[in-house]
Amino acid sequence: MSEPVRILEIVNAMDRAGLETMIMNYYREFDRDRIQLDFLTHRDWRGDYDGEIESLGGRIYRAPRLYPQHWLSYRRFMRRFFAEHLYPVVHSHIDAMSAFPLAMAKECGIPARIAHSHSESIDRDAKLPIKVAARRKLLEVANHYWACSESAGAFLFGEENLSKVRVVRNAVDLEAYRFDAGARESVRRELGISNSQLAIGHVGRFSKVKNHAHLVTLLAELRSRGVDAVLVLCGDGELRVDVQDMVRKVGIEDSVRFLGVRDDVPRIVNSFDVLVFPSLYEGISLALIEAQANGLPVLASDAVSGESLLLSSAESMPLGSPIGDWADAVIRLSRTGRMEGAIAVLSDAGYEIRRAAEELAGSYLALYANALHDGGRSCE
């Protein structure tokens, strides 16, 4: 039997987060006798998914972090890497910063270089000027433009290039998220949430962009009104301790459940009454797709892509709206209950993983077939 085609996925780290989970959703569905995924990460720790990747037959490599002061050593590493590992197809998921590994891939003759946009904004941190310059460079070094949505594609590649962008949905196993009344009862019992309590859910990394402080303020507003509400938070991250401190200062520790990173999110979301997503910006959120597959009402900030909101029970609200308006909306949405036929709506929109994985596998195989057989030329 011939060896499978190997595609190189370039990421930061394969921790349990949105784009990483999206990649794994596709990877699990591929016929791995035909296609394998290997990963070039930019962190020196083992990611949450590393063990599963290895069990599926994938290989994991670690590149230096993309710091400006390390550019020369990064360049040397990438030249050596592409000389030693001949990948005809590389697929980079680090948004504007994809310009750096893809520039080296181009220099080393890699025929198919995919840049994938997963967001509609750029973190305004110390590397912002570099990211802005990298976004301009990206159009020169990538030769395939992919995005999770049209708006994410327009952001990274420009409105004028939208016709060249392929939208690859953040597809999920929709059936895994079908509402289960038995699971709802057991999870709420495990979490100490009574049937009469209003459970507000959120799934996401504790980072600035996810805006957990807004969730804490929202819960405090509901509690001040006498609403018996509970906040359930799935995820981990650099700001978790800060959010826990805020919860203590507000005095609502008994009403918040910090669950950490979970591998049973499809089960956990059954316990929610409404999902609230007050992100400062967002592309197509996997957590929002999963929640809607469960039929959950959703309240998101207007900074979240409207392309994420597919059900009539999924609404957006300006972040600048008074917190009282957010509380009113949560109470109203929680009373609507779960929407019937949610899975059919999401499937029709292209979010069913089996069909989406078949299409993506076909694209990978076609790119591979059209690429140079040796995957590049020596960069030494």
Coordinates of C-alpha atoms in Angstrom, one line a residue:
M1 CA 0.0 0.0 0.0
S2 CA 1.3 3.5 -0.9
E3 CA 2.1 6.0 1.8
P4 CA -0.5 8.6 2.6
V5 CA -0.2 12.2 1.4
R6 CA 1.2 14.4 4.2
I7 CA 0.0 18.0 4.6
L8 CA 1.9 20.4 6.9
E9 CA -0.3 22.4 9.2
I10 CA 1.4 25.5 10.7
V11 CA 0.0 26.6 14.1
N12 CA 1.0 28.2 17.3
A13 CA 0.2 25.2 19.6
M14 CA -2.3 22.4 19.4
D15 CA -4.1 23.3 22.6
R16 CA -7.8 22.9 23.0
A17 CA -9.0 26.1 21.4
G18 CA -11.2 27.1 18.4
L19 CA -9.0 26.8 15.3
E20 CA -7.1 23.8 16.8
T21 CA -10.3 22.0 17.5
M22 CA -11.6 22.8 14.0
I23 CA -8.4 21.2 12.5
M24 CA -8.9 18.1 14.7
N25 CA -12.5 17.8 13.7
Y26 CA -11.4 17.5 10.1
Y27 CA -8.4 15.3 10.9
R28 CA -10.5 12.7 12.7
E29 CA -12.8 12.4 9.6
F30 CA -10.1 11.9 7.0
D31 CA -9.2 8.5 5.6
R32 CA -5.8 8.5 7.1
D33 CA -4.6 5.8 4.8
R34 CA -4.9 8.5 2.1
I35 CA -4.2 11.8 4.0
Q36 CA -2.1 12.5 7.1
L37 CA -1.6 15.8 8.9
D38 CA 1.7 16.9 10.4
F39 CA 2.1 19.9 12.6
L40 CA 4.7 22.6 12.9
T41 CA 4.0 24.4 16.1
H42 CA 5.6 27.6 17.6
R43 CA 5.5 26.7 21.2
D44 CA 7.9 24.5 23.3
W45 CA 5.2 22.7 25.3
R46 CA 3.0 19.7 24.4
G47 CA -0.4 20.8 23.3
D48 CA -3.7 19.3 24.6
Y49 CA -4.1 17.5 21.2
D50 CA -0.5 16.3 20.8
G51 CA -1.2 12.8 22.1
E52 CA -4.2 12.3 19.9
I53 CA -2.3 13.6 16.9
E54 CA 0.4 11.1 17.4
S55 CA -2.1 8.3 17.9
L56 CA -3.7 9.2 14.6
G57 CA -0.3 9.0 12.8
G58 CA 0.6 12.6 12.7
R59 CA 4.0 14.1 13.3
I60 CA 4.7 17.2 15.4
Y61 CA 7.6 19.6 14.9
R62 CA 8.5 22.6 17.0
A63 CA 9.7 25.9 15.5
P64 CA 11.2 28.8 17.5
R65 CA 8.7 31.5 18.6
L66 CA 8.1 34.3 16.1
Y67 CA 9.8 37.1 18.0
P68 CA 11.3 40.0 15.9
Q69 CA 14.6 39.6 17.7
H70 CA 14.7 36.0 16.7
W71 CA 14.0 36.5 13.0
L72 CA 17.5 35.4 11.8
S73 CA 17.4 32.2 13.9
Y74 CA 13.8 31.6 12.8
R75 CA 14.8 32.0 9.2
R76 CA 17.7 29.5 9.6
F77 CA 15.4 27.0 11.2
M78 CA 12.8 27.3 8.5
R79 CA 15.3 26.9 5.7
R80 CA 16.7 23.8 7.3
F81 CA 13.3 22.4 8.1
F82 CA 12.0 22.8 4.5
A83 CA 15.2 21.3 3.1
E84 CA 14.9 18.3 5.3
H85 CA 11.1 17.8 5.2
L86 CA 9.8 18.0 1.6
Y87 CA 6.1 19.0 1.9
P88 CA 4.4 20.0 -1.4
V89 CA 1.5 21.5 0.5
V90 CA 1.7 23.7 3.6
H91 CA -1.3 25.2 5.3
S92 CA -0.7 28.1 7.8
H93 CA -3.2 29.1 10.5
I94 CA -1.5 31.9 12.3
D95 CA -3.3 34.7 10.4
A96 CA -1.1 37.7 9.4
M97 CA 2.0 36.1 10.9
S98 CA 1.6 33.3 8.4
A99 CA 3.6 35.6 6.1
F100 CA 6.8 34.5 7.9
P101 CA 6.7 30.7 7.5
L102 CA 5.1 31.0 4.0
A103 CA 7.8 33.4 2.9
M104 CA 10.4 30.7 3.7
A105 CA 8.1 28.1 2.1
K106 CA 8.1 30.2 -1.1
E107 CA 11.8 30.7 -1.0
C108 CA 12.3 27.0 -0.7
G109 CA 10.1 26.2 -3.6
I110 CA 7.0 24.8 -1.8
P111 CA 4.4 24.7 -4.6
A112 CA 1.1 25.0 -2.6
R113 CA 1.2 27.6 0.2
I114 CA -2.2 28.2 2.0
A115 CA -2.8 31.1 4.3
H116 CA -6.0 30.6 6.4
S117 CA -7.8 33.5 8.1
H118 CA -9.6 32.6 11.3
S119 CA -10.5 36.1 12.6
E120 CA -11.7 39.6 11.6
S121 CA -9.2 41.6 13.6
I122 CA -5.6 41.7 14.9
D123 CA -4.6 41.7 18.5
R124 CA -3.4 45.3 19.4
D125 CA -0.3 44.2 21.2
A126 CA 3.4 45.1 20.9
K127 CA 3.6 43.2 17.6
L128 CA 0.9 45.2 15.9
P129 CA 3.1 47.1 13.5
I130 CA 4.7 43.8 12.5
K131 CA 1.4 42.1 11.9
V132 CA 0.1 45.0 9.8
A133 CA 3.3 44.7 7.6
A134 CA 2.9 40.9 7.5
R135 CA -0.6 41.1 6.3
R136 CA 0.5 43.1 3.3
K137 CA 3.4 40.6 2.6
L138 CA 1.0 37.7 2.9
L139 CA -0.5 38.3 -0.5
E140 CA 2.9 37.9 -2.1
V141 CA 4.0 34.7 -0.3
A142 CA 0.7 32.7 -0.2
N143 CA -0.8 31.4 -3.4
H144 CA -4.0 30.0 -1.9
Y145 CA -6.3 32.2 0.3
W146 CA -8.6 30.3 2.7
A147 CA -10.9 31.7 5.5
C148 CA -13.5 30.6 8.0
S149 CA -15.9 33.1 6.6
E150 CA -16.2 35.8 3.9
S151 CA -15.7 38.6 6.4
A152 CA -12.6 36.9 7.8
G153 CA -11.3 36.5 4.2
A154 CA -12.0 40.2 3.4
F155 CA -10.2 41.3 6.6
L156 CA -6.9 39.4 6.0
F157 CA -6.7 39.4 2.2
G158 CA -8.7 42.5 1.3
E159 CA -12.2 43.1 -0.2
E160 CA -10.6 43.3 -3.6
N161 CA -9.3 39.7 -3.3
L162 CA -12.5 38.2 -1.9
S163 CA -13.2 36.4 -5.2
K164 CA -10.0 34.4 -4.7
V165 CA -10.8 33.3 -1.2
R166 CA -12.1 29.8 -0.4
V167 CA -14.4 29.6 2.6
V168 CA -13.7 26.5 4.7
R169 CA -16.4 26.1 7.3
N170 CA -15.5 25.5 11.0
A171 CA -17.5 22.3 10.7
V172 CA -18.4 20.1 13.7
D173 CA -20.0 16.7 14.4
L174 CA -23.4 18.2 14.7
E175 CA -25.0 15.0 16.0
A176 CA -22.6 15.0 19.0
Y177 CA -24.2 18.3 20.1
R178 CA -27.8 17.3 19.7
F179 CA -29.7 18.2 22.9
D180 CA -29.8 15.4 25.5
A181 CA -32.3 15.9 28.4
G182 CA -30.7 13.1 30.4
A183 CA -27.3 14.7 30.1
R184 CA -28.7 18.1 31.1
E185 CA -30.0 16.6 34.3
S186 CA -26.9 14.7 35.2
V187 CA -24.5 17.6 34.4
R188 CA -26.5 20.1 36.4
R189 CA -26.6 17.7 39.3
E190 CA -22.8 17.3 39.1
L191 CA -22.3 21.1 39.0
G192 CA -24.7 21.8 41.8
I193 CA -27.2 23.7 39.6
S194 CA -30.9 23.3 40.4
N195 CA -33.6 23.0 37.8
S196 CA -34.9 26.4 38.8
Q197 CA -31.6 28.2 38.3
L198 CA -30.6 30.1 35.1
A199 CA -27.4 28.7 33.7
I200 CA -25.4 31.1 31.6
G201 CA -22.6 29.2 29.6
H202 CA -19.4 30.2 27.9
V203 CA -16.8 28.1 26.2
G204 CA -13.5 29.7 25.4
R205 CA -9.9 30.5 26.3
F206 CA -9.4 33.0 29.2
S207 CA -7.9 35.7 27.1
K208 CA -8.5 39.4 26.6
V209 CA -10.5 39.0 23.4
K210 CA -13.0 36.7 25.0
N211 CA -14.0 39.4 27.5
H212 CA -14.8 37.3 30.5
A213 CA -15.0 40.4 32.7
H214 CA -18.3 41.3 30.8
L215 CA -19.7 37.9 31.8
V216 CA -18.9 38.5 35.5
T217 CA -20.5 42.0 35.3
L218 CA -23.5 40.5 33.7
L219 CA -23.9 37.8 36.4
A220 CA -23.5 40.4 39.1
E221 CA -26.3 42.5 37.4
L222 CA -28.6 39.5 37.3
R223 CA -27.9 38.5 40.9
S224 CA -28.6 42.1 42.0
R225 CA -32.0 41.8 40.5
G226 CA -32.7 38.7 42.5
V227 CA -32.3 36.4 39.5
D228 CA -31.0 33.0 40.6
A229 CA -28.3 32.7 37.9
V230 CA -25.2 30.7 37.6
L231 CA -22.2 31.2 35.3
V232 CA -20.5 28.1 33.8
L233 CA -17.1 28.7 32.3
C234 CA -15.3 26.1 30.2
G235 CA -11.7 26.7 29.3
D236 CA -8.4 27.9 30.6
G237 CA -5.8 30.6 29.8
E238 CA -3.6 33.3 31.0
L239 CA -6.4 35.5 32.4
R240 CA -8.2 32.8 34.4
V241 CA -6.7 33.9 37.7
D242 CA -7.6 37.5 37.0
V243 CA -11.2 36.4 36.3
Q244 CA -11.3 34.4 39.5
D245 CA -10.0 37.4 41.5
M246 CA -12.8 39.6 40.0
V247 CA -15.4 37.0 40.9
R248 CA -14.2 37.0 44.5
K249 CA -14.1 40.8 44.7
V250 CA -17.7 41.0 43.4
G251 CA -18.7 38.4 45.9
I252 CA -20.3 35.9 43.6
E253 CA -18.0 32.9 44.0
D254 CA -20.9 30.5 44.8
S255 CA -22.5 31.4 41.5
V256 CA -19.6 30.7 39.1
R257 CA -18.3 27.3 38.0
F258 CA -14.8 27.2 36.6
L259 CA -14.6 23.9 34.7
G260 CA -11.2 24.3 33.1
V261 CA -10.4 22.5 29.8
R262 CA -12.9 19.8 29.1
D263 CA -13.0 16.9 26.6
D264 CA -16.8 16.5 27.2
V265 CA -18.1 19.9 26.0
P266 CA -20.9 18.3 23.9
R267 CA -22.2 16.9 27.2
I268 CA -21.6 20.1 29.2
V269 CA -23.5 22.4 26.9
N270 CA -26.7 20.5 27.6
S271 CA -26.7 22.1 31.1
F272 CA -26.8 25.7 29.8
D273 CA -29.9 27.8 29.3
V274 CA -28.2 30.4 27.2
L275 CA -24.7 30.9 25.8
V276 CA -23.3 34.4 26.1
F277 CA -20.3 35.4 23.9
P278 CA -19.2 39.0 24.6
S279 CA -16.0 38.8 22.5
L280 CA -14.1 42.0 21.6
Y281 CA -13.8 40.5 18.1
E282 CA -14.3 37.0 16.6
G283 CA -14.4 35.2 13.3
I284 CA -16.6 32.1 13.1
S285 CA -16.6 30.8 16.6
L286 CA -16.6 27.0 16.9
A287 CA -18.2 27.3 20.3
L288 CA -21.1 29.3 18.8
I289 CA -21.7 26.7 16.1
E290 CA -21.6 23.9 18.7
A291 CA -24.1 25.7 21.0
Q292 CA -26.5 26.3 18.1
A293 CA -26.3 22.7 17.1
N294 CA -27.6 22.0 20.7
G295 CA -30.4 24.4 19.9
L296 CA -29.3 26.8 22.6
P297 CA -30.3 30.5 22.5
V298 CA -27.2 32.6 22.0
L299 CA -26.4 36.3 22.8
A300 CA -23.2 37.5 21.2
S301 CA -21.5 40.9 21.0
D302 CA -21.9 42.7 17.7
A303 CA -18.1 42.3 17.3
V304 CA -18.7 38.6 16.7
S305 CA -19.1 37.8 13.0
G306 CA -22.8 37.8 12.1
E307 CA -22.0 34.8 9.9
S308 CA -21.8 32.8 13.2
L309 CA -25.4 33.5 14.1
L310 CA -27.5 31.0 12.1
L311 CA -30.6 30.4 14.3
S312 CA -33.4 32.8 14.9
S313 CA -32.6 32.4 18.6
A314 CA -29.1 33.7 18.1
E315 CA -28.8 37.4 18.6
S316 CA -26.2 40.1 18.9
M317 CA -25.9 43.2 21.0
P318 CA -23.4 46.1 21.0
L319 CA -20.8 45.8 23.7
G320 CA -21.4 49.4 24.6
S321 CA -25.1 48.7 25.5
P322 CA -25.9 49.1 29.2
I323 CA -25.3 45.9 31.2
G324 CA -29.0 46.0 32.1
D325 CA -29.9 45.6 28.4
W326 CA -27.7 42.5 28.3
A327 CA -29.4 41.1 31.4
D328 CA -32.9 41.7 29.9
A329 CA -31.8 39.9 26.7
V330 CA -30.4 36.9 28.6
I331 CA -33.6 36.6 30.6
R332 CA -35.8 36.8 27.5
L333 CA -33.7 34.4 25.4
S334 CA -33.5 31.8 28.3
R335 CA -37.3 31.7 28.2
T336 CA -37.4 30.7 24.5
G337 CA -36.0 27.3 25.2
R338 CA -34.1 25.2 22.6
M339 CA -34.9 25.5 19.0
E340 CA -36.2 22.5 17.1
G341 CA -34.5 21.6 13.8
A342 CA -31.3 23.4 14.7
I343 CA -29.0 20.7 13.3
A344 CA -30.8 20.7 9.9
V345 CA -30.2 24.5 9.7
L346 CA -26.5 24.2 10.4
S347 CA -26.1 21.2 8.1
D348 CA -27.7 23.2 5.2
A349 CA -25.2 26.0 6.0
G350 CA -22.2 23.6 5.5
Y351 CA -21.2 22.9 9.1
E352 CA -21.7 19.1 9.0
I353 CA -18.2 17.7 9.5
R354 CA -18.4 14.6 7.4
R355 CA -19.4 16.3 4.2
A356 CA -17.1 19.2 4.9
A357 CA -14.2 16.8 5.5
E358 CA -14.8 15.0 2.3
E359 CA -14.6 18.3 0.4
L360 CA -11.4 19.4 2.2
A361 CA -9.8 16.1 1.6
G362 CA -10.5 16.4 -2.1
S363 CA -9.0 19.9 -2.1
Y364 CA -5.8 18.7 -0.3
L365 CA -5.4 15.7 -2.7
A366 CA -5.9 18.0 -5.8
L367 CA -3.3 20.5 -4.5
Y368 CA -0.9 17.7 -3.8
A369 CA -1.4 16.1 -7.2
N370 CA -0.6 19.5 -8.9
A371 CA 2.4 20.2 -6.8
L372 CA 6.0 19.3 -7.5
H373 CA 6.7 15.8 -6.5
D374 CA 9.7 16.6 -4.3
G375 CA 7.9 19.3 -2.4
G376 CA 10.6 21.9 -2.9
R377 CA 14.2 22.5 -3.4
S378 CA 17.1 22.6 -1.0
C379 CA 17.4 25.9 0.9
E380 CA 20.8 25.1 2.4

